[in-house]
Short mmCIF file of C-alpha atoms and ligand atoms in Angstrom, two decimals:
data_model
loop_
_atom_site.label_atom_id
_atom_site.label_comp_id
_atom_site.label_asym_id
_atom_site.label_seq_id
_atom_site.Cartn_x
_atom_site.Cartn_y
_atom_site.Cartn_z
CA MET A 28 -0.93 -28.04 9.84
CA SER A 29 -1.90 -26.36 13.12
CA ASP A 30 -5.47 -25.38 14.05
CA ASN A 31 -4.26 -21.82 14.30
CA MET A 32 -3.53 -21.40 10.60
CA ILE A 33 -5.59 -19.02 8.50
CA LEU A 34 -6.90 -20.95 5.50
CA ILE A 35 -8.27 -19.85 2.16
CA ASP A 36 -11.22 -21.47 0.36
CA GLU A 37 -11.60 -22.04 -3.39
CA LYS A 38 -13.31 -18.66 -3.82
CA GLY A 39 -10.34 -16.92 -2.19
CA THR A 40 -12.17 -16.14 1.07
CA LEU A 41 -10.10 -16.36 4.24
CA ILE A 42 -11.14 -18.80 6.96
CA VAL A 43 -9.86 -17.31 10.20
CA PRO A 44 -9.73 -19.27 13.48
CA ASP A 45 -10.29 -17.46 16.80
CA TYR A 46 -6.61 -17.81 17.70
CA PRO A 47 -4.84 -17.28 14.37
CA GLU A 48 -1.07 -17.50 14.17
CA ILE A 49 0.19 -14.37 12.39
CA PRO A 50 3.84 -13.90 11.47
CA PHE A 51 5.56 -10.58 11.99
CA ILE A 52 8.91 -9.15 10.94
CA GLU A 53 10.07 -6.55 13.42
CA GLY A 54 12.26 -4.81 10.83
CA ASP A 55 15.55 -2.93 10.98
CA GLY A 56 16.39 0.49 12.44
CA ILE A 57 13.28 1.85 14.18
CA GLY A 58 11.53 -1.48 13.52
CA HIS A 59 12.09 -2.70 17.08
CA ASP A 60 10.76 0.56 18.59
CA ILE A 61 7.60 0.72 16.50
CA TRP A 62 6.77 -2.98 16.85
CA LYS A 63 7.15 -2.81 20.65
CA ALA A 64 4.66 0.07 20.64
CA ALA A 65 2.26 -1.52 18.13
CA GLN A 66 1.77 -5.12 19.26
CA PRO A 67 0.07 -4.25 22.59
CA VAL A 68 -2.30 -1.96 20.65
CA PHE A 69 -3.42 -4.84 18.41
CA ASP A 70 -3.76 -7.22 21.36
CA LYS A 71 -5.83 -4.73 23.36
CA ALA A 72 -8.12 -3.95 20.41
CA VAL A 73 -8.80 -7.63 19.71
CA GLU A 74 -9.43 -8.43 23.37
CA LYS A 75 -11.80 -5.48 23.76
CA ALA A 76 -13.66 -6.08 20.49
CA TYR A 77 -14.32 -9.77 21.15
CA ASN A 78 -14.35 -9.94 24.99
CA GLY A 79 -11.32 -12.21 25.04
CA THR A 80 -12.83 -14.84 22.70
CA LYS A 81 -10.25 -14.08 19.99
CA LYS A 82 -6.51 -13.53 20.22
CA ILE A 83 -3.61 -13.34 17.78
CA LYS A 84 -0.71 -15.76 18.34
CA TRP A 85 2.28 -13.76 17.08
CA LEU A 86 5.03 -15.68 15.30
CA GLU A 87 8.30 -13.84 14.79
CA ILE A 88 10.09 -14.24 11.47
CA PHE A 89 13.73 -13.24 11.49
CA ALA A 90 14.62 -11.03 8.54
CA GLY A 91 16.90 -8.08 7.85
CA GLU A 92 19.71 -7.52 10.39
CA LYS A 93 18.06 -9.86 12.90
CA GLY A 94 17.75 -12.52 10.18
CA LEU A 95 21.43 -12.13 9.32
CA LYS A 96 22.41 -12.59 12.99
CA LYS A 97 20.10 -15.53 13.73
CA THR A 98 20.03 -17.44 10.44
CA GLY A 99 22.87 -16.02 8.35
CA LYS A 100 20.40 -14.62 5.82
CA ARG A 101 18.58 -11.31 5.52
CA LEU A 102 15.60 -13.08 3.98
CA SER A 103 15.49 -16.86 3.76
CA ASP A 104 13.25 -18.96 1.53
CA GLU A 105 11.79 -20.42 4.75
CA ALA A 106 10.71 -16.94 5.82
CA LEU A 107 8.88 -16.45 2.53
CA ASP A 108 7.27 -19.91 2.88
CA ILE A 109 6.05 -19.06 6.39
CA ILE A 110 4.38 -15.87 5.13
CA GLU A 111 2.77 -17.70 2.21
CA ASN A 112 1.50 -20.56 4.40
CA HIS A 113 0.06 -18.18 6.99
CA ARG A 114 -1.72 -16.06 4.32
CA VAL A 115 -1.24 -12.85 6.30
CA ALA A 116 1.82 -11.14 7.82
CA ILE A 117 2.89 -7.74 9.09
CA LYS A 118 6.32 -6.16 8.84
CA GLY A 119 8.40 -3.19 9.84
CA PRO A 120 10.88 -1.52 7.47
CA LEU A 121 13.92 -3.40 6.16
CA THR A 122 17.24 -1.89 5.13
CA THR A 123 18.31 -2.25 1.54
CA PRO A 124 22.09 -2.72 1.85
CA VAL A 125 23.88 -0.22 -0.38
CA GLY A 126 26.06 -1.75 -3.06
CA LYS A 127 25.96 -3.25 -6.51
CA GLY A 128 23.62 -6.16 -6.94
CA ALA A 129 21.92 -5.80 -3.53
CA ARG A 130 18.21 -6.28 -4.14
CA SER A 131 15.66 -4.69 -1.86
CA LEU A 132 14.21 -7.27 0.55
CA ASN A 133 10.87 -5.52 0.25
CA VAL A 134 10.86 -5.95 -3.52
CA ARG A 135 11.87 -9.62 -3.09
CA ILE A 136 8.95 -10.21 -0.71
CA ARG A 137 6.50 -8.53 -3.13
CA GLN A 138 7.81 -10.35 -6.20
CA ASN A 139 8.28 -13.81 -4.70
CA LEU A 140 4.82 -13.82 -3.17
CA ASP A 141 3.23 -12.06 -6.16
CA LEU A 142 1.75 -9.33 -3.97
CA TYR A 143 0.45 -7.41 -6.94
CA ALA A 144 -1.72 -4.74 -5.31
CA CYS A 145 -0.03 -2.10 -3.18
CA ILE A 146 -2.90 -0.55 -1.25
CA ARG A 147 -2.35 2.78 0.49
CA PRO A 148 -5.31 4.45 2.23
CA VAL A 149 -4.57 8.12 2.94
CA LYS A 150 -6.69 9.88 5.53
CA TYR A 151 -6.17 12.87 7.76
CA PHE A 152 -5.84 12.66 11.53
CA SER A 153 -6.56 15.92 13.34
CA PRO A 154 -4.54 17.92 14.50
CA VAL A 155 -1.51 16.54 12.64
CA PRO A 156 0.25 19.48 10.88
CA SER A 157 -0.33 19.51 7.13
CA PRO A 158 0.89 21.82 4.35
CA VAL A 159 -2.67 22.30 2.93
CA LYS A 160 -5.67 24.24 4.23
CA HIS A 161 -8.16 21.38 4.28
CA PRO A 162 -6.36 18.07 4.80
CA GLU A 163 -9.58 16.65 6.31
CA ARG A 164 -11.04 16.50 2.79
CA VAL A 165 -8.55 13.78 1.87
CA ASN A 166 -9.81 10.23 2.26
CA ILE A 167 -8.33 8.42 -0.72
CA THR A 168 -7.16 4.85 -1.22
CA VAL A 169 -4.48 4.25 -3.86
CA PHE A 170 -4.30 0.84 -5.58
CA ARG A 171 -0.86 0.72 -7.18
CA GLU A 172 0.18 -2.11 -9.50
CA ASN A 173 3.17 -3.68 -7.77
CA THR A 174 4.79 -6.09 -10.22
CA GLU A 175 5.43 -4.55 -13.63
CA ASP A 176 5.98 -1.18 -15.37
CA LEU A 177 9.45 0.44 -15.23
CA TYR A 178 9.96 -1.25 -11.84
CA SER A 179 10.43 -4.66 -13.45
CA GLY A 180 14.20 -4.19 -13.28
CA ILE A 181 14.73 -4.78 -17.02
CA GLU A 182 17.42 -2.16 -17.57
CA TRP A 183 20.79 -1.83 -19.26
CA ASP A 184 23.49 0.63 -18.32
CA SER A 185 24.90 3.12 -20.80
CA MET A 186 27.59 1.59 -23.05
CA SER A 187 27.11 -1.94 -21.57
CA ASP A 188 27.21 -4.88 -23.98
CA CYS A 189 23.48 -5.47 -23.46
CA ALA A 190 22.61 -1.83 -24.11
CA LYS A 191 24.69 -1.93 -27.31
CA GLN A 192 22.90 -5.12 -28.45
CA VAL A 193 19.47 -3.66 -27.82
CA LEU A 194 20.40 -0.38 -29.53
CA GLY A 195 21.71 -2.40 -32.48
CA PHE A 196 18.45 -4.36 -32.68
CA LEU A 197 16.37 -1.17 -32.50
CA SER A 198 18.43 0.41 -35.27
CA ASP A 199 18.66 -2.65 -37.57
CA GLU A 200 15.21 -4.18 -37.09
CA MET A 201 12.91 -1.43 -35.85
CA ASP A 202 14.25 1.64 -37.60
CA VAL A 203 14.69 3.43 -34.25
CA GLU A 204 17.83 5.54 -33.95
CA LEU A 205 18.98 6.57 -30.46
CA PRO A 206 22.26 8.05 -29.15
CA ASN A 207 24.66 5.09 -28.71
CA THR A 208 25.34 6.29 -25.12
CA CYS A 209 21.74 5.66 -23.96
CA SER A 210 20.87 3.70 -20.85
CA LEU A 211 17.72 1.72 -21.52
CA GLY A 212 14.77 0.32 -19.57
CA ILE A 213 11.69 -1.68 -20.56
CA LYS A 214 8.18 -0.74 -19.45
CA PRO A 215 5.99 -3.86 -19.57
CA ILE A 216 2.26 -3.41 -18.91
CA SER A 217 0.08 -6.48 -19.49
CA PRO A 218 -3.70 -6.92 -19.63
CA GLU A 219 -3.60 -9.75 -17.06
CA LYS A 220 -1.71 -7.77 -14.44
CA THR A 221 -3.62 -4.56 -15.10
CA LYS A 222 -6.97 -6.27 -14.84
CA ARG A 223 -6.30 -8.13 -11.58
CA LEU A 224 -5.18 -4.85 -9.96
CA VAL A 225 -8.15 -2.85 -11.26
CA LEU A 226 -10.51 -5.64 -10.19
CA LYS A 227 -9.30 -5.22 -6.60
CA ALA A 228 -9.75 -1.43 -6.77
CA LEU A 229 -13.28 -1.71 -8.17
CA GLU A 230 -14.30 -4.43 -5.70
CA TYR A 231 -13.07 -2.21 -2.87
CA ALA A 232 -15.13 0.76 -4.13
CA VAL A 233 -18.27 -1.32 -4.64
CA ASN A 234 -17.98 -3.17 -1.30
CA ASN A 235 -17.44 0.08 0.61
CA SER A 236 -20.20 2.04 -1.22
CA LEU A 237 -17.74 4.63 -2.50
CA LYS A 238 -18.50 7.05 -5.35
CA TYR A 239 -15.40 7.62 -7.44
CA VAL A 240 -12.72 5.39 -8.93
CA THR A 241 -10.11 7.24 -10.99
CA ILE A 242 -7.72 5.51 -13.39
CA MET A 243 -4.47 7.47 -13.28
CA HIS A 244 -2.37 7.19 -16.44
CA LYS A 245 -0.18 8.96 -18.96
CA GLY A 246 -1.89 7.39 -21.97
CA ASN A 247 -1.81 10.65 -23.95
CA ILE A 248 1.96 10.15 -24.33
CA MET A 249 2.60 6.41 -23.76
CA LYS A 250 -0.27 5.09 -25.81
CA PHE A 251 0.50 1.36 -25.70
CA THR A 252 1.52 1.02 -22.08
CA GLU A 253 -0.25 3.67 -20.00
CA GLY A 254 -2.98 4.00 -22.66
CA ASP A 255 -3.65 0.28 -22.57
CA PHE A 256 -3.74 0.32 -18.76
CA ARG A 257 -6.64 2.78 -19.12
CA LYS A 258 -8.35 0.70 -21.81
CA TRP A 259 -8.07 -2.58 -19.89
CA ALA A 260 -9.33 -0.91 -16.70
CA TYR A 261 -12.56 0.07 -18.47
CA GLU A 262 -12.85 -3.48 -19.82
CA VAL A 263 -12.81 -4.94 -16.29
CA ALA A 264 -15.60 -2.58 -15.24
CA ARG A 265 -17.66 -3.47 -18.32
CA ASP A 266 -17.13 -7.25 -18.00
CA LYS A 267 -17.37 -7.72 -14.22
CA PHE A 268 -19.41 -4.89 -12.71
CA LYS A 269 -22.48 -4.45 -14.90
CA GLY A 270 -25.14 -2.43 -13.08
CA LYS A 271 -22.71 -1.34 -10.37
CA ILE A 272 -20.27 0.93 -12.15
CA ILE A 273 -20.86 3.61 -14.78
CA THR A 274 -18.41 5.65 -16.85
CA GLU A 275 -18.39 9.44 -17.23
CA LYS A 276 -19.78 9.06 -20.77
CA GLU A 277 -22.75 7.02 -19.46
CA LEU A 278 -23.22 9.47 -16.60
CA HIS A 279 -23.74 12.37 -19.00
CA GLU A 280 -25.54 10.50 -21.81
CA ASN A 281 -27.95 8.47 -19.67
CA HIS A 282 -28.20 10.13 -16.26
CA GLY A 283 -28.01 13.89 -16.95
CA GLY A 284 -24.68 14.11 -15.09
CA LYS A 285 -26.21 12.88 -11.80
CA LEU A 286 -24.66 9.77 -10.29
CA PRO A 287 -27.44 7.23 -9.56
CA HIS A 288 -27.63 6.19 -5.92
CA GLY A 289 -25.42 3.22 -5.09
CA MET A 290 -23.43 3.36 -8.35
CA VAL A 291 -19.68 3.89 -8.62
CA LEU A 292 -18.38 6.38 -11.20
CA LEU A 293 -15.33 5.15 -13.11
CA ARG A 294 -13.33 7.83 -14.87
CA ASP A 295 -9.79 8.38 -16.01
CA ARG A 296 -7.40 11.27 -15.62
CA ILE A 297 -3.96 12.09 -16.99
CA ALA A 298 -1.38 11.63 -14.21
CA ASP A 299 -0.32 15.29 -14.00
CA MET A 300 -3.96 16.37 -13.65
CA VAL A 301 -4.42 13.93 -10.77
CA PHE A 302 -1.68 15.73 -8.81
CA ALA A 303 -3.49 19.04 -9.38
CA GLU A 304 -7.00 17.74 -8.71
CA VAL A 305 -6.19 15.93 -5.45
CA LEU A 306 -4.99 19.29 -4.13
CA LEU A 307 -7.92 21.32 -5.50
CA ARG A 308 -10.83 18.86 -5.11
CA PRO A 309 -9.69 15.92 -2.99
CA GLU A 310 -13.29 15.08 -2.02
CA GLU A 311 -13.87 13.97 -5.63
CA PHE A 312 -11.43 11.09 -5.17
CA ASP A 313 -12.18 7.89 -3.26
CA VAL A 314 -10.04 5.32 -5.05
CA ILE A 315 -7.16 5.79 -7.49
CA ALA A 316 -5.96 2.84 -9.61
CA ALA A 317 -2.50 3.43 -11.03
CA THR A 318 0.47 1.83 -12.73
CA ASN A 319 3.51 1.13 -10.58
CA LEU A 320 5.46 4.37 -11.11
CA ASN A 321 2.47 6.74 -11.07
CA GLY A 322 1.13 4.94 -8.00
CA ASP A 323 4.45 5.31 -6.20
CA TYR A 324 4.49 9.07 -6.77
CA ILE A 325 0.85 9.78 -5.96
CA SER A 326 0.73 7.71 -2.76
CA ASP A 327 3.69 9.55 -1.22
CA ALA A 328 2.39 12.93 -2.42
CA LEU A 329 -0.98 12.22 -0.79
CA ALA A 330 0.71 11.05 2.40
CA ALA A 331 2.59 14.37 2.52
CA GLN A 332 -0.69 16.24 1.94
CA VAL A 333 -2.11 14.85 5.21
CA GLY A 334 1.02 15.23 7.29
CA GLY A 335 3.67 12.76 6.31
CA LEU A 336 4.86 9.22 5.87
CA GLY A 337 5.19 8.40 9.56
CA ILE A 338 1.44 7.82 9.73
CA ALA A 339 0.47 6.41 6.31
CA PRO A 340 -0.27 2.66 6.39
CA GLY A 341 0.15 0.21 3.54
CA ALA A 342 -0.63 -3.31 2.38
CA ASN A 343 0.77 -5.53 -0.36
CA VAL A 344 -1.92 -7.96 -1.38
CA GLY A 345 -1.91 -10.92 -3.75
CA ASP A 346 -4.15 -13.92 -4.31
CA ARG A 347 -2.05 -16.25 -2.14
CA CYS A 348 -1.27 -13.93 0.77
CA ALA A 349 -1.00 -10.34 2.00
CA VAL A 350 1.73 -8.43 3.82
CA PHE A 351 0.89 -5.29 5.78
CA GLU A 352 3.74 -2.85 6.31
CA ALA A 353 4.88 0.50 7.61
CA THR A 354 5.37 2.72 4.55
CA HIS A 355 8.42 4.57 5.87
CA GLY A 356 12.01 3.29 5.96
CA THR A 357 14.27 2.25 8.82
CA ALA A 358 15.03 5.88 9.86
CA PRO A 359 18.61 5.08 10.97
CA ASP A 360 18.99 8.64 12.34
CA ILE A 361 16.52 7.94 15.17
CA ALA A 362 16.80 4.13 15.47
CA GLY A 363 16.88 2.79 19.03
CA LYS A 364 16.15 6.24 20.51
CA ASP A 365 12.44 5.61 21.19
CA MET A 366 11.63 8.68 19.05
CA ALA A 367 9.84 7.12 16.07
CA ASN A 368 6.20 7.63 15.24
CA PRO A 369 4.58 4.16 15.47
CA CYS A 370 1.35 5.13 13.66
CA SER A 371 2.22 3.77 10.20
CA ILE A 372 2.66 0.19 11.47
CA ILE A 373 -0.28 0.56 13.89
CA LEU A 374 -2.62 1.70 11.10
CA SER A 375 -1.22 -1.02 8.80
CA GLY A 376 -2.22 -3.46 11.53
CA ALA A 377 -5.74 -2.02 11.44
CA MET A 378 -5.81 -2.80 7.69
CA MET A 379 -4.67 -6.34 8.51
CA LEU A 380 -7.48 -6.74 11.04
CA ASP A 381 -9.96 -5.55 8.38
CA HIS A 382 -8.45 -8.02 5.91
CA ILE A 383 -9.07 -11.00 8.24
CA GLY A 384 -12.62 -9.77 8.91
CA TRP A 385 -11.96 -8.46 12.43
CA ASP A 386 -13.26 -5.00 11.55
CA LYS A 387 -14.51 -4.23 15.07
CA ALA A 388 -10.93 -4.51 16.34
CA ALA A 389 -9.65 -2.51 13.34
CA ASP A 390 -12.07 0.34 14.15
CA LEU A 391 -10.92 0.35 17.78
CA VAL A 392 -7.28 0.70 16.65
CA ARG A 393 -8.12 3.65 14.36
CA LYS A 394 -10.23 5.35 17.04
CA GLY A 395 -7.39 4.83 19.54
CA VAL A 396 -4.98 6.64 17.20
CA GLU A 397 -7.49 9.45 16.60
CA LYS A 398 -8.00 9.92 20.34
CA ALA A 399 -4.26 9.93 21.00
CA PHE A 400 -3.75 12.78 18.53
CA ASN A 401 -6.73 14.67 19.93
CA SER A 402 -5.40 14.38 23.47
CA GLY A 403 -2.58 16.79 22.51
CA MET A 404 0.31 14.33 22.38
CA ALA A 405 2.68 13.61 19.54
CA THR A 406 6.03 11.96 18.83
CA PRO A 407 8.97 14.33 18.09
CA ASP A 408 8.59 14.22 14.26
CA LEU A 409 5.14 15.87 14.52
CA ALA A 410 5.49 17.67 17.87
CA LYS A 411 8.21 19.95 16.48
CA GLU A 412 5.69 21.41 14.01
CA MET A 413 2.72 21.66 16.42
CA GLU A 414 1.73 24.17 19.06
CA ASN A 415 0.40 23.31 22.53
CA VAL A 416 1.39 19.70 22.26
CA THR A 417 3.15 17.38 24.69
CA GLN A 418 6.05 15.55 23.09
CA VAL A 419 6.06 11.86 23.99
CA THR A 420 8.26 8.90 23.10
CA CYS A 421 7.34 6.15 20.68
CA SER A 422 6.57 3.74 23.52
CA GLU A 423 4.52 6.34 25.42
CA PHE A 424 2.47 7.15 22.33
CA GLY A 425 1.80 3.43 21.81
CA ARG A 426 0.69 3.15 25.45
CA VAL A 427 -1.65 6.14 25.06
CA ILE A 428 -3.26 4.55 22.00
CA ALA A 429 -3.69 1.22 23.81
CA ASP A 430 -5.11 2.97 26.89
CA ASN A 431 -7.62 4.79 24.63
CA ILE A 432 -9.05 1.51 23.41
P1 LIG B 1 13.26 6.73 5.91
O1 LIG B 1 11.78 6.65 5.73
O2 LIG B 1 13.87 5.67 6.74
O3 LIG B 1 13.64 8.15 6.57
C1 LIG B 1 13.38 9.41 5.97
C2 LIG B 1 13.21 10.47 7.08
O4 LIG B 1 11.94 10.27 7.72
C3 LIG B 1 14.26 10.38 8.19
O5 LIG B 1 14.56 11.66 8.64
C4 LIG B 1 13.56 9.60 9.28
O6 LIG B 1 14.01 9.92 10.58
C5 LIG B 1 12.11 10.04 9.11
N1 LIG B 1 11.17 8.97 9.50
C6 LIG B 1 10.85 7.85 8.79
N2 LIG B 1 9.96 7.11 9.46
C7 LIG B 1 9.70 7.76 10.61
C8 LIG B 1 8.86 7.47 11.71
N3 LIG B 1 8.09 6.38 11.77
N4 LIG B 1 8.85 8.36 12.73
C9 LIG B 1 9.60 9.48 12.71
N5 LIG B 1 10.42 9.80 11.69
C10 LIG B 1 10.46 8.95 10.65
O7 LIG B 1 13.89 6.75 4.44
P2 LIG B 1 15.41 6.57 3.98
O8 LIG B 1 16.33 7.31 4.93
O9 LIG B 1 15.41 6.93 2.57
O10 LIG B 1 15.71 5.01 4.07
C11 LIG B 1 16.42 4.36 5.14
C12 LIG B 1 16.42 2.87 4.87
O11 LIG B 1 15.09 2.36 4.87
C13 LIG B 1 17.06 2.45 3.54
O12 LIG B 1 17.84 1.31 3.73
C14 LIG B 1 15.85 2.10 2.66
O13 LIG B 1 16.16 1.14 1.69
C15 LIG B 1 14.89 1.55 3.72
N6 LIG B 1 13.47 1.63 3.32
C16 LIG B 1 12.70 0.56 3.59
C17 LIG B 1 11.34 0.58 3.29
C18 LIG B 1 10.51 -0.61 3.63
O14 LIG B 1 10.99 -1.50 4.31
N7 LIG B 1 9.26 -0.68 3.21
C19 LIG B 1 10.71 1.75 2.66
C20 LIG B 1 11.62 2.86 2.47
C21 LIG B 1 12.95 2.78 2.78
#
């Protein structure tokens, strides 16, 4: 094992050398463009933050189209091993080939490495055009469960043999009658997987001195899946965060409705209300913990609220390793044209720097992006909706960010 490997101790804390080797997957489509713009930004931020005493040694992993060309596979087992052994990796978007049986590479990475928490911080960057009046009030981090729920892939097509068998079982054994043409899917939600996700969300809120954690669920209708997600979330707070987190009931019964200084308020909201409330009172949301499907919807809706997917970063985090990734796809319509917005991967990189404890460098990256937007420049996706702005290419925007650091 090389001296440049990030290690993990028995408590799960990362041990990061000054010259860590970090794998990256460039990605398909616009992946090459955005990575070329992003890597110099990370290098500059690290150099500036630590006066040249730290530096990332980038290690390319071939996946997607590049993987197919170089190794004959879109995603090899070796590639997954490299990510797991290095504890941390960053990736651009990967194409999901269209056709029966083709599994998304992104889903394979998340499932094989058990990256159970999809973390999506959503924050506004002025003057990015937004469809709402006060996008600056949004500063919300979504913790979405990444491994179960209706996304588990346990589904049977209408009229298939399996669907007929399951329908027969439901009718004969469970007294449930459904149309015999139904397609079916299973929605597993377990206490173990709920609790490890909610634990991460609560730890994040406590460690960052935030005020509100909201459990988003549809437990009024799906009582034993979504309803149990809610119940188990409260159990984690009760069992692991005594004296740090209070519920709405405790807030009103014991504190006259006033949140005691330094405490986190844990509450729950029905999923449809969350969509309404994040538009009406976004400042009352710091962290949202959600099941897989609800989390998918709310994170993209929030990203749209602050001006789109091209800038929203994301991380998929497990106990063994974490993969930071651009949240958009491969954008084949603009691939190779140097037109993409590189901010999603750049801000995902800032999350990665935070994750390895290099928060000074992470702050420099975020400030660099902020300054670039404030200097009146934007890539074509945003420039077309803005006034008095200079349209720049993906590589130029990356250079501006790096120069701002
Ligand atoms: P997409 O996100 O690639 O594109 C949707 C629209 O947004 C397009 O008009 C595109 O030009 C634009 N867009 C996306 N990212 C942009 C950026 N950074 N800058 C400027 N414009 C941007 O979604 P689509 O078309 O549904 O998917 C294309 C491919 O990407 C598919 O193969 C899909 O499976 C894959 N994909 C991969 C993801 C990942 O690797 N995490 C996530 C989503 C999709």
